[in-house]
mmCIF file of C-alpha atoms in Angstrom:
data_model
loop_
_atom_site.group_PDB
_atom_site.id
_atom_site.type_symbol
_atom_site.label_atom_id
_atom_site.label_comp_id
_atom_site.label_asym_id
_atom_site.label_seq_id
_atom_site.Cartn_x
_atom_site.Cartn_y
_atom_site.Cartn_z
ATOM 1 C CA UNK A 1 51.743 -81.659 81.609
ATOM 2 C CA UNK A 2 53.973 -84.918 81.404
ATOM 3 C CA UNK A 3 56.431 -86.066 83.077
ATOM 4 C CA UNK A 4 59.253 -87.802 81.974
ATOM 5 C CA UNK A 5 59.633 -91.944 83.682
ATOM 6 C CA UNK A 6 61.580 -91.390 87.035
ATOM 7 C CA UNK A 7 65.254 -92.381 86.021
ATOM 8 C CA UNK A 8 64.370 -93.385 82.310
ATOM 9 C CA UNK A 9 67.840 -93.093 80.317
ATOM 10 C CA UNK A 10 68.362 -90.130 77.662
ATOM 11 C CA UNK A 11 67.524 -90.701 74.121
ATOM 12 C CA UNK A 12 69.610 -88.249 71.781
ATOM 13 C CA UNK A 13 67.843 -86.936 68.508
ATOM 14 C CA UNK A 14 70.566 -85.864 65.985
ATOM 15 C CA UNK A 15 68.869 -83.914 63.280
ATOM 16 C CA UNK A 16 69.733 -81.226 60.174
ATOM 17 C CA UNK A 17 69.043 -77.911 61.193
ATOM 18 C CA UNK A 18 70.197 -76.474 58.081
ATOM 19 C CA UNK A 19 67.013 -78.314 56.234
ATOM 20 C CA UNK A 20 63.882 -75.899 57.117
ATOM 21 C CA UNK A 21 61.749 -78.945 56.865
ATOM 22 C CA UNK A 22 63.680 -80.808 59.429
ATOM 23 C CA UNK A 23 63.812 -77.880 61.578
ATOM 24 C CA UNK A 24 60.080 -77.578 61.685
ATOM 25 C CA UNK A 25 59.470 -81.195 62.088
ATOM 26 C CA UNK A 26 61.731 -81.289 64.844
ATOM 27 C CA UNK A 27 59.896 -78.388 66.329
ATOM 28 C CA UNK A 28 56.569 -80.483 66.135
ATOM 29 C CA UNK A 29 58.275 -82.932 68.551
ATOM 30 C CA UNK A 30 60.147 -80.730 70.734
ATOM 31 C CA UNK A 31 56.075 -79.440 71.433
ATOM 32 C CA UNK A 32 55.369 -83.097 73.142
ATOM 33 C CA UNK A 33 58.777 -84.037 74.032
ATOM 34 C CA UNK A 34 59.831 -84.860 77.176
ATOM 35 C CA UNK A 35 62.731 -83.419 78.840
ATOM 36 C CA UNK A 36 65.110 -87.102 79.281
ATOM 37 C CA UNK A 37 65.020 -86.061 74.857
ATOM 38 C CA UNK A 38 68.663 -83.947 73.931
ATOM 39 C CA UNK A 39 68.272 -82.600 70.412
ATOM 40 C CA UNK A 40 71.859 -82.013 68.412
ATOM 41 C CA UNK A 41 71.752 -79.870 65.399
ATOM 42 C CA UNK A 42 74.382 -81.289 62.999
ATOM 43 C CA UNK A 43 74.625 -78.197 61.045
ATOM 44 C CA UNK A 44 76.018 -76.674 64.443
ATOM 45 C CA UNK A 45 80.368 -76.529 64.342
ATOM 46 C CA UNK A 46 81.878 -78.544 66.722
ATOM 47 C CA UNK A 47 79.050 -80.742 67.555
ATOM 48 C CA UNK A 48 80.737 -84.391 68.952
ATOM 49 C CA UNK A 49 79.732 -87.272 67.765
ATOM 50 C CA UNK A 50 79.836 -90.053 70.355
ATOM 51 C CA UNK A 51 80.535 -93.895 69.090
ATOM 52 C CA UNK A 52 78.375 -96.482 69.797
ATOM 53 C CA UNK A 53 79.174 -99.603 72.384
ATOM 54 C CA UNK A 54 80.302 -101.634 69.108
ATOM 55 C CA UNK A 55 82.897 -98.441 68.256
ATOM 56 C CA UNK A 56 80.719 -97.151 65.653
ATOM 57 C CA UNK A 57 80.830 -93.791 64.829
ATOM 58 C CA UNK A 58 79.039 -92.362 61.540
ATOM 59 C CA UNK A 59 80.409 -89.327 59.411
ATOM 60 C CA UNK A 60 78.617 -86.009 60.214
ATOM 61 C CA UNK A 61 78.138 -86.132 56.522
ATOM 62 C CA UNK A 62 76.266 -89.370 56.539
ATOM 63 C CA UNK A 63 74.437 -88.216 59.676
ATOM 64 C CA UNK A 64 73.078 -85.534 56.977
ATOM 65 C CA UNK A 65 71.397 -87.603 55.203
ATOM 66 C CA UNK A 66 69.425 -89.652 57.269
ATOM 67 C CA UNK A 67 67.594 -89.536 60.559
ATOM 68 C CA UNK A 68 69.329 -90.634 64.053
ATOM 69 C CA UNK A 69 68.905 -91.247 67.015
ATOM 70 C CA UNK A 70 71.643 -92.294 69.839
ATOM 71 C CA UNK A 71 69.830 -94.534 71.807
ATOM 72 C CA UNK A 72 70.002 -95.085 75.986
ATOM 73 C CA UNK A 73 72.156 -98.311 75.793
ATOM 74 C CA UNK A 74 74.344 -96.684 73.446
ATOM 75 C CA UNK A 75 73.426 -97.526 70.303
ATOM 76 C CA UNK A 76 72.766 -95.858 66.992
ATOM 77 C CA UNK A 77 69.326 -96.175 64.733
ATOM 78 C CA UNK A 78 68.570 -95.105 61.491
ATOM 79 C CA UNK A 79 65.883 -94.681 59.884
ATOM 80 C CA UNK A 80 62.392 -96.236 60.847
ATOM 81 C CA UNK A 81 63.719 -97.764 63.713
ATOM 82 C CA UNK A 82 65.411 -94.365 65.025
ATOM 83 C CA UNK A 83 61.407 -92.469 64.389
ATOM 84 C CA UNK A 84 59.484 -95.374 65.850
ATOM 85 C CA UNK A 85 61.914 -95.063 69.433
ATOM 86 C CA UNK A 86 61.554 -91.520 69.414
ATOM 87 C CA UNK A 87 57.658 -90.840 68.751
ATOM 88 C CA UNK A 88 57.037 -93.766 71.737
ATOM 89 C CA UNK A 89 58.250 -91.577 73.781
ATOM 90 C CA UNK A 90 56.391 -88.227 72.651
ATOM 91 C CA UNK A 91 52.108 -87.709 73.032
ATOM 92 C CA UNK A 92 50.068 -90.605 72.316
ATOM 93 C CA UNK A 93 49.138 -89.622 68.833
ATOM 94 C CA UNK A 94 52.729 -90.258 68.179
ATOM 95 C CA UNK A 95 52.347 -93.543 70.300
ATOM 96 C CA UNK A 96 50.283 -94.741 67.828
ATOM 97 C CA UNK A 97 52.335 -93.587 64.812
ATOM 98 C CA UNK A 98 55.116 -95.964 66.330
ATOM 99 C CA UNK A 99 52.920 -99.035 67.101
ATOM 100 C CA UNK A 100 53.170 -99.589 63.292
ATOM 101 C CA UNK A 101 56.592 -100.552 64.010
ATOM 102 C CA UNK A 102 55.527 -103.842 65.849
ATOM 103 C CA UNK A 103 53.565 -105.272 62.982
ATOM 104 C CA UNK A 104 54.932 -107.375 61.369
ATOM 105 C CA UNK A 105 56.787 -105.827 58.227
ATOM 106 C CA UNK A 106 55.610 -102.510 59.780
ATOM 107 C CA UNK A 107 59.107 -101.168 60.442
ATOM 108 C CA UNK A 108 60.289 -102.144 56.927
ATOM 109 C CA UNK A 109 57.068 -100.271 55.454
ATOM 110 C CA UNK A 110 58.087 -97.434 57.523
ATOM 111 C CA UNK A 111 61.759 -97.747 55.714
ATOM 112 C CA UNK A 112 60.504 -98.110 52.730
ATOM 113 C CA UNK A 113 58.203 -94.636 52.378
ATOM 114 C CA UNK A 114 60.964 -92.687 54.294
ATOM 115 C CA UNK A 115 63.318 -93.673 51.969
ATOM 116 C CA UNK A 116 60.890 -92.523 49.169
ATOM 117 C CA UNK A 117 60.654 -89.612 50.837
ATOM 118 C CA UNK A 118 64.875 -88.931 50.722
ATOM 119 C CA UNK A 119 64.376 -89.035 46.807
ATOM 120 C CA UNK A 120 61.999 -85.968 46.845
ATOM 121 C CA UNK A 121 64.058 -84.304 50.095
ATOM 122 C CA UNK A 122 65.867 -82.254 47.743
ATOM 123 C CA UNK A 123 63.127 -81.197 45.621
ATOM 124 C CA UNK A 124 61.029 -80.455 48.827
ATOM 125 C CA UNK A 125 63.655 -78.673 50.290
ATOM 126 C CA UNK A 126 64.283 -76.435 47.181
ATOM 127 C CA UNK A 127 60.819 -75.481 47.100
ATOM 128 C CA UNK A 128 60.221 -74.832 51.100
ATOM 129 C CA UNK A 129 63.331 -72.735 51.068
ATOM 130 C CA UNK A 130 62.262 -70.661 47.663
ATOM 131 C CA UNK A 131 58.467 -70.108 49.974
ATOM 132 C CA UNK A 132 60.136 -69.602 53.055
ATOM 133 C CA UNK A 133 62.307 -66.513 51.789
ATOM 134 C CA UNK A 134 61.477 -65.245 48.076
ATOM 135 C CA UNK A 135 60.534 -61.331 48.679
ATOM 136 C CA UNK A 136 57.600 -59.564 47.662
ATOM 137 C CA UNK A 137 58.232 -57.102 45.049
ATOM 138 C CA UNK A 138 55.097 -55.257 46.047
ATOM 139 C CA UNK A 139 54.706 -52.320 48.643
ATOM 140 C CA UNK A 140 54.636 -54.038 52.341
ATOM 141 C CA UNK A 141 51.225 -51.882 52.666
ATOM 142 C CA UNK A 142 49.519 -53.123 49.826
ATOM 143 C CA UNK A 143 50.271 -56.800 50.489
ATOM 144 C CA UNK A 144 46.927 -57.473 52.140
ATOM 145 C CA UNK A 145 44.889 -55.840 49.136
ATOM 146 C CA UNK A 146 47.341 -57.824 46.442
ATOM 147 C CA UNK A 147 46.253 -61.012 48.375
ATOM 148 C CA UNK A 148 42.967 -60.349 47.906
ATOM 149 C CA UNK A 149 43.282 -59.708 44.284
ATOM 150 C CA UNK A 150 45.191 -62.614 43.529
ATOM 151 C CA UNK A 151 42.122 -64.493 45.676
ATOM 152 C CA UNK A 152 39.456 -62.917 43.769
ATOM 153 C CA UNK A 153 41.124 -64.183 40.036
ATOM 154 C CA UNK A 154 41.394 -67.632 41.335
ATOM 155 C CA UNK A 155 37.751 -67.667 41.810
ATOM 156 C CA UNK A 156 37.016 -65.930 38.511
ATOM 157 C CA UNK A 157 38.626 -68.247 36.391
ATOM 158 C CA UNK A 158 37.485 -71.141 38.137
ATOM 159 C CA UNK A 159 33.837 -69.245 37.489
ATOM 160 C CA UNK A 160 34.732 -68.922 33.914
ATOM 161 C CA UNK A 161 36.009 -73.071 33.527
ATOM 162 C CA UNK A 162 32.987 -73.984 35.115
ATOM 163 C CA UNK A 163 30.227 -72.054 33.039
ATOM 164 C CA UNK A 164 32.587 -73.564 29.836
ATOM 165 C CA UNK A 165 32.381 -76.856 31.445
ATOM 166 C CA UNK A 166 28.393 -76.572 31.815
ATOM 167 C CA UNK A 167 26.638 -74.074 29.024
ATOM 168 C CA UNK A 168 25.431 -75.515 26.134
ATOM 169 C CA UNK A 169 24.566 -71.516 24.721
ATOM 170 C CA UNK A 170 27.239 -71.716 21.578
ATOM 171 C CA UNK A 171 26.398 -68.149 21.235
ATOM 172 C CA UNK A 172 28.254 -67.403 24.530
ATOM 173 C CA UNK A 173 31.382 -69.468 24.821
ATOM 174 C CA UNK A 174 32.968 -67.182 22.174
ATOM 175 C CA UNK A 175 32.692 -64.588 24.902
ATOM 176 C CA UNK A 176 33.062 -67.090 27.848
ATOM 177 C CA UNK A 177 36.775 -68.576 26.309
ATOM 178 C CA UNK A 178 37.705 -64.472 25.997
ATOM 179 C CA UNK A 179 36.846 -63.548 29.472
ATOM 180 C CA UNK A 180 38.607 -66.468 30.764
ATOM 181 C CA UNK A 181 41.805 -66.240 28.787
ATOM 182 C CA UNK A 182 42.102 -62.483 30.608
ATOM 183 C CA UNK A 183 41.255 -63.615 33.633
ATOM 184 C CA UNK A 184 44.149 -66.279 33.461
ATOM 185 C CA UNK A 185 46.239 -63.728 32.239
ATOM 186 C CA UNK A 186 45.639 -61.679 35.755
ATOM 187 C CA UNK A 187 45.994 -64.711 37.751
ATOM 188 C CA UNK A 188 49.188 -65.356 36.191
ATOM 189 C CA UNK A 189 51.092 -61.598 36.804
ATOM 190 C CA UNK A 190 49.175 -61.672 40.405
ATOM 191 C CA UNK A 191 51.068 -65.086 40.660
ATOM 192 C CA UNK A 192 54.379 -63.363 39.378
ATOM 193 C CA UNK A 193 54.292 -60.439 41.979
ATOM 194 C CA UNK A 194 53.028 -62.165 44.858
ATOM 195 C CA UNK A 195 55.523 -64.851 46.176
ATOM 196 C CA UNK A 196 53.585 -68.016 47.559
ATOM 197 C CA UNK A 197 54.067 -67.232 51.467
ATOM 198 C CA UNK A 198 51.635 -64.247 50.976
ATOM 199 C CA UNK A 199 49.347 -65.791 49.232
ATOM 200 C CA UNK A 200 46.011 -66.605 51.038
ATOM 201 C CA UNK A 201 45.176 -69.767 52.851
ATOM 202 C CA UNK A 202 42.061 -70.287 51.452
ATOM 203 C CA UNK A 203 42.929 -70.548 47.926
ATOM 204 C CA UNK A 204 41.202 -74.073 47.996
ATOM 205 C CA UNK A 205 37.824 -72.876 49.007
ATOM 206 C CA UNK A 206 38.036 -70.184 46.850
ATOM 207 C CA UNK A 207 38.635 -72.461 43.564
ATOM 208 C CA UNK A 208 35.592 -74.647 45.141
ATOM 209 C CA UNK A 209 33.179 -71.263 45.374
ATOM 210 C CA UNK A 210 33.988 -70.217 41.569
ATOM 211 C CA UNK A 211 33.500 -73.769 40.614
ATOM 212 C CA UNK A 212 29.892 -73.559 42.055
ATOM 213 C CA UNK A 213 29.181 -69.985 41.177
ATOM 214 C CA UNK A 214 29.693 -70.707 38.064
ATOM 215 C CA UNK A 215 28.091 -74.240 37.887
ATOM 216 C CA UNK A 216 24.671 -72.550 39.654
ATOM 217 C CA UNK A 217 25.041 -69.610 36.963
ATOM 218 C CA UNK A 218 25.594 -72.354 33.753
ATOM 219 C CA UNK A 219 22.336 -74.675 35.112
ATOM 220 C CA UNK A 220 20.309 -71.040 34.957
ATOM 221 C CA UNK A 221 21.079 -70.308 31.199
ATOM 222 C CA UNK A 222 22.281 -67.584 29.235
ATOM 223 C CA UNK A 223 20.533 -64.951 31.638
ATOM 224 C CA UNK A 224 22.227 -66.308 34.760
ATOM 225 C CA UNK A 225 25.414 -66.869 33.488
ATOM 226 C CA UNK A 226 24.817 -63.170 31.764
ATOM 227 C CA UNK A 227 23.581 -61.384 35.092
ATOM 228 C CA UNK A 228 25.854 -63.486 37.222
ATOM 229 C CA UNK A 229 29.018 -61.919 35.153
ATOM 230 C CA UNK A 230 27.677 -58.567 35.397
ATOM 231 C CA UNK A 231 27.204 -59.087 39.204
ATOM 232 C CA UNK A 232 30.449 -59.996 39.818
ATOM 233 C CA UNK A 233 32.273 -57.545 37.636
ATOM 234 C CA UNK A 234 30.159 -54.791 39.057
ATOM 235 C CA UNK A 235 32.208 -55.906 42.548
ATOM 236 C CA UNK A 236 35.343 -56.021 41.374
ATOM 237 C CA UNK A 237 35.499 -52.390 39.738
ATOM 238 C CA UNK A 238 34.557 -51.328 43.357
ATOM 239 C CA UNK A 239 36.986 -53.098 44.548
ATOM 240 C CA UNK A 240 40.199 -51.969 42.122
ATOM 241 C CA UNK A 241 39.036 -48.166 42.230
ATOM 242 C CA UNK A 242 39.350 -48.125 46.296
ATOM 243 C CA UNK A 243 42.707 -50.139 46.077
ATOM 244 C CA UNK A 244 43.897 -47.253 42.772
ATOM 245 C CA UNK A 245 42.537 -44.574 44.968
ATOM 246 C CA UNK A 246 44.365 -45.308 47.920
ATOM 247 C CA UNK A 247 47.711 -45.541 45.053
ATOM 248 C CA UNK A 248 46.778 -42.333 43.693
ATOM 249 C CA UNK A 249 47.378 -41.010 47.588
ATOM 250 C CA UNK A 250 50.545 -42.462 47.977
ATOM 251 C CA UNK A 251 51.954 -41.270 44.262
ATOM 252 C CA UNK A 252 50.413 -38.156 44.946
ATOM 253 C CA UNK A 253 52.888 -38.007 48.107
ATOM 254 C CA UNK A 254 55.803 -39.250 46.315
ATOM 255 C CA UNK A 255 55.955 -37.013 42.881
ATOM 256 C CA UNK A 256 59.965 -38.525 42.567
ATOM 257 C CA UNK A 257 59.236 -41.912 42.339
ATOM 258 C CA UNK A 258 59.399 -43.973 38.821
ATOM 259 C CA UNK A 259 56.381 -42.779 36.380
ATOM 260 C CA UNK A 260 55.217 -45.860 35.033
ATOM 261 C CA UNK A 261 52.206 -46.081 34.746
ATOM 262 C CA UNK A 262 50.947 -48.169 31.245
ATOM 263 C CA UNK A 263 50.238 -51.192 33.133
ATOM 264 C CA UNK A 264 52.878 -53.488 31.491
ATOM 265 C CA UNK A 265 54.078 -55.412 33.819
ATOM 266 C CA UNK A 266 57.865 -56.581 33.625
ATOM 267 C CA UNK A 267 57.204 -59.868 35.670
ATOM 268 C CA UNK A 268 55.649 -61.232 32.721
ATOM 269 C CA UNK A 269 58.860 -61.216 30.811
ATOM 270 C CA UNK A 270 60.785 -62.729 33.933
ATOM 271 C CA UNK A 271 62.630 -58.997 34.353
ATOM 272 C CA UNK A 272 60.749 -58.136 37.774
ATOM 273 C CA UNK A 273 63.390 -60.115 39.686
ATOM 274 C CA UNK A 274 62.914 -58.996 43.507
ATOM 275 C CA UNK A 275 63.147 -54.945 42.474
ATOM 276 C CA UNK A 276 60.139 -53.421 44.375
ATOM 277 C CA UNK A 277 57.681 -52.366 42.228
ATOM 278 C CA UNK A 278 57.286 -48.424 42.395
ATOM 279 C CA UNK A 279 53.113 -47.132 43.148
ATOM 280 C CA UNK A 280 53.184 -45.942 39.888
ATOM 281 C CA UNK A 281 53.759 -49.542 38.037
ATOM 282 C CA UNK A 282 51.228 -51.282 40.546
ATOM 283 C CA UNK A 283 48.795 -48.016 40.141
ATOM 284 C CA UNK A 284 48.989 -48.935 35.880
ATOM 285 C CA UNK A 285 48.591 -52.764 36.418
ATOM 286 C CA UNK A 286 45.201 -52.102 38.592
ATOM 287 C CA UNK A 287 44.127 -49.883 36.207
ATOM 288 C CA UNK A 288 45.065 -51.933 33.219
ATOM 289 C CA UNK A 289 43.468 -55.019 34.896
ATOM 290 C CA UNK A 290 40.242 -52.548 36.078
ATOM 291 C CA UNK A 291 39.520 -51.713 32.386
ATOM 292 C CA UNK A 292 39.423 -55.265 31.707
ATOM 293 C CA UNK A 293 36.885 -55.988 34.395
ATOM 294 C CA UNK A 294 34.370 -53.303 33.526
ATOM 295 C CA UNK A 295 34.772 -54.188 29.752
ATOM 296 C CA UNK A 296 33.548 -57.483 30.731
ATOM 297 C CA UNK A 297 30.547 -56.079 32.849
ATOM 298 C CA UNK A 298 29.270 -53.752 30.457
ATOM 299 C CA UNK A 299 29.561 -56.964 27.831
ATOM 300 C CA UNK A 300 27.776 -59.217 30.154
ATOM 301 C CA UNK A 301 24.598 -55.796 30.652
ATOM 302 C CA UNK A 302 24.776 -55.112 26.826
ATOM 303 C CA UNK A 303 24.160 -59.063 26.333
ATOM 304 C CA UNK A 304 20.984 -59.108 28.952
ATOM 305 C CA UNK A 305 19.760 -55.836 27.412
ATOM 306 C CA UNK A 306 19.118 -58.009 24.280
ATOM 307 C CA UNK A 307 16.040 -60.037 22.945
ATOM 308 C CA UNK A 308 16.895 -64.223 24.085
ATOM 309 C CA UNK A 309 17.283 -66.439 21.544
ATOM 310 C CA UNK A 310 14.683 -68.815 22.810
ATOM 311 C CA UNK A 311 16.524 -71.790 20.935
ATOM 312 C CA UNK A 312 19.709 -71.001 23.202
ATOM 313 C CA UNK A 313 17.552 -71.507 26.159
ATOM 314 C CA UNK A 314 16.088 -74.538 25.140
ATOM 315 C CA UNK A 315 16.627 -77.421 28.352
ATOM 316 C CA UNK A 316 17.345 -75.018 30.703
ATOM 317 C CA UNK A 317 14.908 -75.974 33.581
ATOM 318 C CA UNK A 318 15.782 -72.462 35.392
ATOM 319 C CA UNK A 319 15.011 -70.494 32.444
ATOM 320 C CA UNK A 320 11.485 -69.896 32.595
ATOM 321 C CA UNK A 321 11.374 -65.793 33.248
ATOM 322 C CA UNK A 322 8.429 -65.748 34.832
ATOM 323 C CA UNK A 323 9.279 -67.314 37.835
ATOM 324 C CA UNK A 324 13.195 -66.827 38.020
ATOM 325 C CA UNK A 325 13.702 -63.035 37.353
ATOM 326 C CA UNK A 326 13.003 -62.579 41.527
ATOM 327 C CA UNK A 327 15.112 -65.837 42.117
ATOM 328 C CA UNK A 328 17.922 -64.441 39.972
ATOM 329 C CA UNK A 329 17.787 -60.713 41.401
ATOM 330 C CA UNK A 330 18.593 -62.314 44.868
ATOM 331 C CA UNK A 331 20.703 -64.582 43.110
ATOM 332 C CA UNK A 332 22.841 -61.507 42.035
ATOM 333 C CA UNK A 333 22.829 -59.972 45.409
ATOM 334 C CA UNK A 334 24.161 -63.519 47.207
ATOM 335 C CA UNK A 335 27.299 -62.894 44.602
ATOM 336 C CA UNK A 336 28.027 -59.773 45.533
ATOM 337 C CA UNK A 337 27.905 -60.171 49.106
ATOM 338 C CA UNK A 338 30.037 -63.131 48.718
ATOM 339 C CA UNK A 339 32.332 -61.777 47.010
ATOM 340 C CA UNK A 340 32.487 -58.807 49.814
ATOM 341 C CA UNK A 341 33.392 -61.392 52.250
ATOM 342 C CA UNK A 342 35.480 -63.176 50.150
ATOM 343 C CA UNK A 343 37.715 -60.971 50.233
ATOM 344 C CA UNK A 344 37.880 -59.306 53.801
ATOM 345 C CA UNK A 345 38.474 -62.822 54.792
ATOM 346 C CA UNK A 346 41.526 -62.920 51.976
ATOM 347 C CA UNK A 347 42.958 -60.012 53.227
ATOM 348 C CA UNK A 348 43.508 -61.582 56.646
ATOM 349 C CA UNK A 349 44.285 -65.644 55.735
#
């Protein structure tokens, strides 16, 4: 624990409460901060301003826009210099955030990005208050399971861009650029219905594993990139029927609610709003969306089922069959398993 200096004067933060990014940076501080700190929300009524020793004393609504700090000898700091005599006194990670200040030009460098920073404020601001509260038109008990959806056609079209990026099989990238164009068309309803804050954490690392799923699949030729489809579409069929089954159960126990069930989804013509979407609609979008999946699985087996063009296989260094069938049977099995814990971990982060 620290302790604040024996008798070391009061330094008085005066920051916007009514900005959620202010309140949460202020929150970081108040973590470390020692108790000789008073923090003043502006957007508070009735909050006094004090003047300064010179008989300054600023307009709440300049005190807005900016941020202050009233400092021991009675003096008021904007800016850099107001962050640079706050984080000396806060942990020494902070410490060592302020000893910029005593470069030389350091606290004008410091001015200079914060005041960059004001620009984009209201832009920020916009956008961390549109995260922070948009609803979620979806059922609050199917929230995890949309999540994981929304997860799993990140990483297919990522899979898709890379095995368009990579394949030199002209044959395929007909089907490739038609499998991907769906795929982005899921992404973007999933995007429509599920508001940023519930989206998963991990979205990163799950562009980065479809990038290399489908890089690995493209360096193994037309039969990897084949099987590899077929292996991951055989997953995600699983995975839509338990999420429509467990739908069917709740229409089944609500026979009033709205009967849509065709799978077109209002979002996509900017109608959805924040109406909750009935079981029935989100039953008809899963299904809709399920067809699409199994259509491209029983593409990719049809495809393997048929004699190779050995002149589409031609520099491939993976595509020699008599050594790679094993390598790509485990190959397939890795996928799916992946993709299994892909998305328990979705569900939770």
């Amino acid at each position: 624990m620290r302790y604040p200096q024996l008798m070391r004067p009061v330094l008085t933060v005066f920051f916007d409460g009514s900005c959620p990014m202010c309140v949460r940076e202020v929150a970081a501080y108040r973590r470390q901060a020692p108790s000789d700190i008073l923090w003043n929300n502006l957007a508070l009524p009735g909050l006094q301003i004090p003047v300064d020793r010179r008989g300054y004393q600023p307009d709440p609504a300049v005190l807005m826009k900016r941020f202050h700090v009233f400092s021991s000898d009675g003096l008021w700091l904007h800016g850099a210099p107001a962050f640079v005599l706050l984080w000396r006194r806060l942990g020494w990670m902070w410490r060592a955030l302020a000893s910029i200040g005593r470069l030389p030009g350091g606290v004008w460098l410091m001015d200079t990005v914060y005041a960059g920073f004001l620009r984009l404020r209201p832009f920020l601001q916009r956008t961390v208050r549109s995260v922070v509260s948009e609803p979620s038109v979806i059922p609050q008990v199917m929230i995890p399971a949309i999540r994981s959806d929304h997860a799993g056609e990140t990483g297919a079209v990522w899979i898709y861009r890379a095995m368009l990026l990579w394949s030199r099989d002209q044959q395929l990238r007909p089907l490739l650029k038609e499998h991907a164009e769906q795929e982005q068309q899921h992404l973007t309803a999933f995007n429509e219905l599920l508001p940023w804050r519930f989206r998963s954490r991990l979205l990163p690392a799950w562009r980065l594993a479809g990038w290399l799923v489908g890089t690995v699949a493209a360096a193994g030729g037309r039969r990897w990139i084949l099987a590899t489809i077929a292996a991951v579409e055989r997953f995600v069929d699983r995975h839509y029927q338990e999420q429509i089954d467990h739908l069917e159960r709740l229409v089944a126990s609500d026979p009033g609610a709205d009967a849509m069930q065709d799978g077109s989804l209002a979002c996509s013509s900017g109608m959805c709003g924040n109406t909750p979407l009935s079981p029935h609609h989100l039953l008809g979008v899963l299904n809709r969306f399920r067809s699409d999946e199994c259509r491209h699985r029983d593409e990719a087996q049809q495809l393997l089922a048929e004699p190779i063009d050995s002149r589409a296989q031609t520099g491939n260094r993976l595509a020699d069959r008599s050594w790679s069938s094993r390598l790509l049977e485990r190959w397939c099995g890795l996928v799916g398993w992946g993709s299994a814990v892909a998305v328990r971990a979705a569900k939770i982060i």
